[in-house]
CSV table of C-alpha atoms in Angstrom, one decimal:
chain,number,residue,atom,x,y,z
A,1,ASP,CA,-71.6,-73.6,-238.4
A,2,ALA,CA,-70.2,-73.0,-235.0
A,3,ILE,CA,-72.9,-75.2,-233.5
A,4,THR,CA,-74.9,-77.4,-235.8
A,5,TRP,CA,-78.6,-78.3,-235.3
A,6,ARG,CA,-77.5,-81.8,-234.5
A,7,ASP,CA,-75.2,-80.4,-231.8
A,8,ALA,CA,-78.1,-78.4,-230.4
A,9,SER,CA,-80.4,-81.4,-230.3
A,10,ALA,CA,-77.8,-83.5,-228.5
A,11,ALA,CA,-77.0,-80.7,-226.0
A,12,LYS,CA,-80.6,-80.7,-224.8
A,13,SER,CA,-80.3,-84.1,-223.1
A,14,SER,CA,-76.8,-84.0,-221.8
A,15,ALA,CA,-74.7,-81.4,-220.0
A,16,GLU,CA,-71.6,-83.4,-220.7
A,17,THR,CA,-72.4,-83.2,-224.5
A,18,THR,CA,-72.9,-79.4,-224.1
A,19,GLU,CA,-69.5,-79.2,-222.4
A,20,ARG,CA,-67.8,-81.1,-225.2
A,21,ILE,CA,-69.5,-78.9,-227.9
A,22,PHE,CA,-68.2,-75.7,-226.3
A,23,ALA,CA,-64.8,-77.2,-225.7
A,24,ARG,CA,-64.6,-78.1,-229.4
A,25,LEU,CA,-65.9,-74.7,-230.4
A,26,ILE,CA,-63.2,-72.9,-228.3
A,27,ALA,CA,-60.5,-75.3,-229.8
A,28,ASP,CA,-61.7,-74.5,-233.3
A,29,LEU,CA,-61.6,-70.8,-232.6
A,30,GLU,CA,-58.0,-71.1,-231.3
A,31,SER,CA,-56.8,-73.0,-234.3
A,32,SER,CA,-58.6,-71.3,-237.1
A,33,VAL,CA,-59.8,-67.9,-236.1
A,34,PHE,CA,-57.7,-66.4,-233.3
A,35,VAL,CA,-54.4,-67.1,-235.0
A,36,ALA,CA,-55.5,-65.0,-238.0
A,37,LEU,CA,-57.1,-62.1,-236.1
A,38,PRO,CA,-53.9,-60.0,-235.6
A,39,LEU,CA,-53.0,-60.2,-239.3
A,40,VAL,CA,-56.5,-59.4,-240.6
A,41,GLN,CA,-56.9,-56.6,-238.1
A,42,ARG,CA,-53.6,-55.1,-239.2
A,43,ALA,CA,-54.6,-55.4,-242.8
A,44,LEU,CA,-57.8,-53.6,-242.2
A,45,GLY,CA,-56.0,-50.6,-240.7
A,46,ARG,CA,-55.9,-48.9,-237.3
A,47,ASP,CA,-59.3,-47.3,-237.8
A,48,ALA,CA,-61.2,-50.5,-238.4
A,49,ALA,CA,-63.6,-51.8,-235.8
A,50,PRO,CA,-62.2,-54.6,-233.5
A,51,LEU,CA,-63.0,-57.9,-235.2
A,52,LEU,CA,-63.8,-59.8,-232.0
A,53,ALA,CA,-66.6,-57.3,-231.2
A,54,SER,CA,-67.8,-56.6,-234.7
A,55,ALA,CA,-67.5,-60.0,-236.5
A,56,VAL,CA,-66.4,-62.9,-234.4
A,57,TRP,CA,-68.7,-62.6,-231.4
A,58,PRO,CA,-71.8,-61.6,-233.3
A,59,ALA,CA,-71.6,-64.8,-235.4
A,60,ILE,CA,-70.9,-67.1,-232.4
A,61,GLY,CA,-73.3,-65.4,-230.0
A,62,ASP,CA,-76.2,-65.3,-232.5
A,63,THR,CA,-75.8,-69.0,-233.3
A,64,VAL,CA,-75.7,-70.1,-229.6
A,65,MET,CA,-78.7,-67.9,-228.8
A,66,LYS,CA,-80.8,-69.2,-231.7
A,67,ARG,CA,-79.9,-72.9,-231.5
A,68,LEU,CA,-79.5,-73.5,-227.7
A,69,LEU,CA,-82.6,-71.8,-226.4
A,70,HIS,CA,-82.9,-74.3,-223.5
A,71,PHE,CA,-79.4,-73.2,-222.5
A,72,PHE,CA,-80.6,-70.0,-220.8
A,73,ALA,CA,-83.6,-71.4,-218.9
A,74,PRO,CA,-83.3,-70.8,-215.1
A,75,GLY,CA,-86.0,-73.2,-214.1
A,76,LEU,CA,-83.4,-75.9,-213.0
A,77,PRO,CA,-80.8,-74.1,-210.9
A,78,ASN,CA,-78.2,-76.9,-211.1
A,79,LYS,CA,-78.5,-77.0,-214.9
A,80,PHE,CA,-78.5,-73.2,-215.2
A,81,HIS,CA,-75.3,-73.0,-213.1
A,82,ARG,CA,-73.5,-75.5,-215.4
A,83,SER,CA,-74.7,-73.8,-218.5
A,84,PHE,CA,-73.6,-70.3,-217.3
A,85,THR,CA,-70.2,-71.7,-216.3
A,86,ILE,CA,-69.7,-73.3,-219.7
A,87,ALA,CA,-70.7,-70.2,-221.5
A,88,ALA,CA,-68.4,-68.1,-219.3
A,89,ARG,CA,-65.5,-70.1,-220.6
A,90,LEU,CA,-66.3,-69.2,-224.1
A,91,VAL,CA,-66.6,-65.5,-223.4
A,92,ALA,CA,-63.3,-65.6,-221.4
A,93,ALA,CA,-61.6,-67.2,-224.4
A,94,LEU,CA,-62.6,-64.3,-226.5
A,95,GLU,CA,-61.7,-61.7,-223.9
A,96,ALA,CA,-58.3,-63.3,-223.5
A,97,LYS,CA,-57.6,-62.5,-227.2
A,98,CYS,CA,-58.3,-58.8,-226.9
A,99,ALA,CA,-55.1,-57.0,-227.8
A,100,SER,CA,-55.8,-53.9,-225.7
A,101,ALA,CA,-58.1,-52.5,-223.0
A,102,ALA,CA,-60.0,-50.6,-225.7
A,103,GLU,CA,-60.6,-53.8,-227.6
A,104,LEU,CA,-61.8,-55.5,-224.5
A,105,ARG,CA,-64.1,-52.6,-223.7
A,106,ALA,CA,-65.5,-52.7,-227.2
A,107,LEU,CA,-66.3,-56.4,-226.9
A,108,ARG,CA,-67.9,-56.1,-223.5
A,109,THR,CA,-70.1,-53.1,-224.5
A,110,SER,CA,-71.0,-54.3,-228.0
A,111,PRO,CA,-74.7,-54.7,-228.7
A,112,ASP,CA,-74.3,-58.4,-229.2
A,113,MET,CA,-72.6,-58.9,-225.9
A,114,VAL,CA,-75.2,-56.8,-224.1
A,115,LEU,CA,-77.9,-58.9,-225.7
A,116,TRP,CA,-76.1,-62.1,-224.6
A,117,ARG,CA,-75.9,-60.9,-221.0
A,118,GLY,CA,-79.6,-60.1,-221.0
A,119,LYS,CA,-80.4,-63.7,-222.0
A,120,TRP,CA,-79.2,-65.0,-218.7
A,121,ASN,CA,-82.0,-64.6,-216.1
A,122,LEU,CA,-79.6,-64.2,-213.2
A,123,ASP,CA,-82.3,-62.6,-211.0
A,124,THR,CA,-84.4,-65.7,-211.1
A,125,TYR,CA,-81.5,-68.0,-210.5
A,126,HIS,CA,-80.5,-66.1,-207.4
A,127,GLU,CA,-84.0,-66.0,-206.1
A,128,MET,CA,-84.3,-69.8,-206.5
A,129,ARG,CA,-81.0,-70.4,-204.7
A,130,LYS,CA,-82.0,-68.0,-201.9
A,131,HIS,CA,-85.2,-69.9,-201.5
A,132,GLU,CA,-83.3,-73.2,-201.3
A,133,MET,CA,-80.9,-71.7,-198.7
A,134,ASP,CA,-83.8,-70.4,-196.6
A,135,GLY,CA,-85.5,-73.8,-196.7
A,136,ARG,CA,-82.3,-75.7,-195.7
A,137,VAL,CA,-81.6,-73.2,-192.8
A,138,LYS,CA,-85.2,-73.6,-191.6
A,139,ALA,CA,-85.2,-77.4,-191.8
A,140,ALA,CA,-81.9,-77.5,-189.9
A,141,GLY,CA,-83.2,-75.2,-187.2
A,142,ALA,CA,-80.0,-73.2,-187.6
A,143,LEU,CA,-81.5,-70.0,-186.3
A,144,GLN,CA,-83.5,-71.6,-183.4
A,145,GLY,CA,-82.5,-72.3,-179.8
A,146,PRO,CA,-81.7,-73.7,-177.5
A,147,PHE,CA,-78.0,-72.6,-177.8
A,148,LYS,CA,-75.4,-73.8,-175.4
A,149,PRO,CA,-75.1,-70.9,-172.9
A,150,VAL,CA,-71.7,-69.2,-172.5
A,151,THR,CA,-71.2,-67.6,-169.1
A,152,SER,CA,-67.5,-66.5,-169.1
A,153,PRO,CA,-64.5,-66.0,-171.4
A,154,ALA,CA,-63.0,-69.2,-169.9
A,155,ASP,CA,-66.0,-71.2,-171.0
A,156,ALA,CA,-65.9,-69.6,-174.4
A,157,GLU,CA,-62.3,-70.8,-174.9
A,158,ALA,CA,-63.2,-74.4,-173.9
A,159,ILE,CA,-66.2,-74.8,-176.2
A,160,LYS,CA,-65.7,-75.8,-179.8
A,161,PRO,CA,-68.2,-73.6,-181.6
A,162,PHE,CA,-69.1,-76.0,-184.5
A,163,SER,CA,-70.0,-78.7,-182.0
A,164,VAL,CA,-73.1,-76.5,-181.5
A,165,PRO,CA,-75.6,-77.8,-184.2
A,166,GLN,CA,-76.7,-74.4,-185.3
A,167,PHE,CA,-73.2,-73.2,-185.9
A,168,HIS,CA,-72.3,-76.3,-187.9
A,169,ALA,CA,-75.5,-76.0,-190.0
A,170,VAL,CA,-74.7,-72.4,-190.9
A,171,LEU,CA,-71.1,-73.3,-191.7
A,172,GLN,CA,-72.3,-76.0,-194.1
A,173,GLU,CA,-74.7,-73.6,-195.7
A,174,LEU,CA,-72.0,-71.0,-196.3
A,175,ARG,CA,-69.8,-73.6,-197.9
A,176,THR,CA,-72.7,-74.5,-200.2
A,177,ILE,CA,-73.7,-71.0,-201.4
A,178,LEU,CA,-70.1,-69.9,-201.9
A,179,ASP,CA,-69.1,-73.0,-203.8
A,180,PRO,CA,-68.3,-72.0,-207.4
A,181,GLU,CA,-68.6,-75.6,-208.5
A,182,ARG,CA,-72.3,-75.9,-207.4
A,183,VAL,CA,-74.0,-72.6,-206.6
A,184,PHE,CA,-71.9,-69.5,-206.6
A,185,LEU,CA,-71.6,-67.4,-209.8
A,186,PHE,CA,-69.1,-64.5,-209.9
A,187,ALA,CA,-71.7,-62.5,-211.9
A,188,LEU,CA,-73.8,-62.6,-208.7
A,189,GLN,CA,-71.0,-62.4,-206.2
A,190,HIS,CA,-72.4,-59.2,-204.6
A,191,ARG,CA,-75.7,-61.0,-203.9
A,192,PHE,CA,-74.3,-64.3,-202.6
A,193,LEU,CA,-71.8,-62.5,-200.4
A,194,ARG,CA,-74.7,-60.3,-199.0
A,195,ASP,CA,-76.7,-63.5,-198.4
A,196,ALA,CA,-73.8,-65.0,-196.5
A,197,CYS,CA,-73.3,-61.9,-194.3
A,198,GLU,CA,-77.0,-61.7,-193.6
A,199,LEU,CA,-77.1,-65.4,-192.6
A,200,VAL,CA,-74.1,-64.9,-190.2
A,201,ALA,CA,-75.7,-61.8,-188.7
A,202,GLN,CA,-79.0,-63.7,-188.2
A,203,LEU,CA,-77.1,-66.5,-186.4
A,204,ILE,CA,-75.3,-64.1,-184.1
A,205,ASP,CA,-78.6,-62.4,-183.2
A,206,ALA,CA,-80.3,-65.8,-182.6
A,207,ALA,CA,-77.3,-67.0,-180.5
A,208,VAL,CA,-77.2,-63.9,-178.4
A,209,ALA,CA,-81.0,-64.1,-177.8
A,210,GLY,CA,-80.7,-67.8,-177.0
A,211,CYS,CA,-77.9,-67.5,-174.6
A,212,SER,CA,-79.7,-66.0,-171.6
A,213,GLY,CA,-77.3,-64.5,-169.2
A,214,ALA,CA,-74.4,-64.5,-171.6
A,215,ALA,CA,-72.5,-61.4,-172.6
A,216,PRO,CA,-72.9,-60.9,-176.4
A,217,LEU,CA,-69.2,-60.5,-176.9
A,218,ASP,CA,-68.7,-63.9,-175.3
A,219,VAL,CA,-71.1,-65.5,-177.7
A,220,ILE,CA,-69.4,-63.8,-180.7
A,221,GLU,CA,-66.0,-65.0,-179.4
A,222,VAL,CA,-67.3,-68.6,-179.4
A,223,MET,CA,-68.4,-68.2,-183.1
A,224,ARG,CA,-65.1,-66.5,-184.1
A,225,ASN,CA,-63.1,-69.4,-182.9
C-alpha cells in the first residue's frame, strides 16, 4: 500500500509524521515507479492513455482520500495549511514526471485529480483566515485614528511612515497573510492578494480621513516611503 492504515493512524496525531509519510511515498515513487514509466508507456504504444493520469495517480489519490480523511478538514487553519502544502509536493512530484504538455493536461483534468481538488475546502480556509485578519486589524486599531498629520511635502519626507502605529500594524498583517510558510496558499493567491490590496486601500482611506488639513497625496507619499 502507498499509505498503510498504521501510517494513517499515526498521521492523525502528528504533522511531522504526516510529512515523513509523504516524503517516503515520494521517494518510493521515484525509485520504483517513475523510473519504469517511460519504458512501460513506450511498450503500450503511442495511443495508450498516459499512465500517470490513468493508473498511478488514481491508485495514490484514492488511498490518501480514503485513509487520511482528517487530512482535508479545514477546521484548524494552521493544520490545513500544512496538510495542503504537504499534498501539493506530492502532486508536484507527479507533474514533474509528465513527458509533455498533453500528458500534464491529462493529469490535471483527469476525474481523479478533479475529485482530489474538490476534497480541499479552500473556500472555508480562506474565510477563516480572512476572519483572523479582520480580528487582528481591529484589535490593533490599524484603521482608526488619530494619525500623525502631514501638512507639507517637507514634513512627509521627514516622517518615517512605519513609526506610525497603524502603518506598522498593516505592514505586519501583510507579511502574515502573504507568508507561504504560515498562511498564503498559491491556490488562493487571487483572494489573498485581493485581501492585501483591500487592506492597503482601507488604510489609505483611513489615513486621509484622519489627517485633517493634509493633502491626500502627501499622506500617500508618507505611506509609499
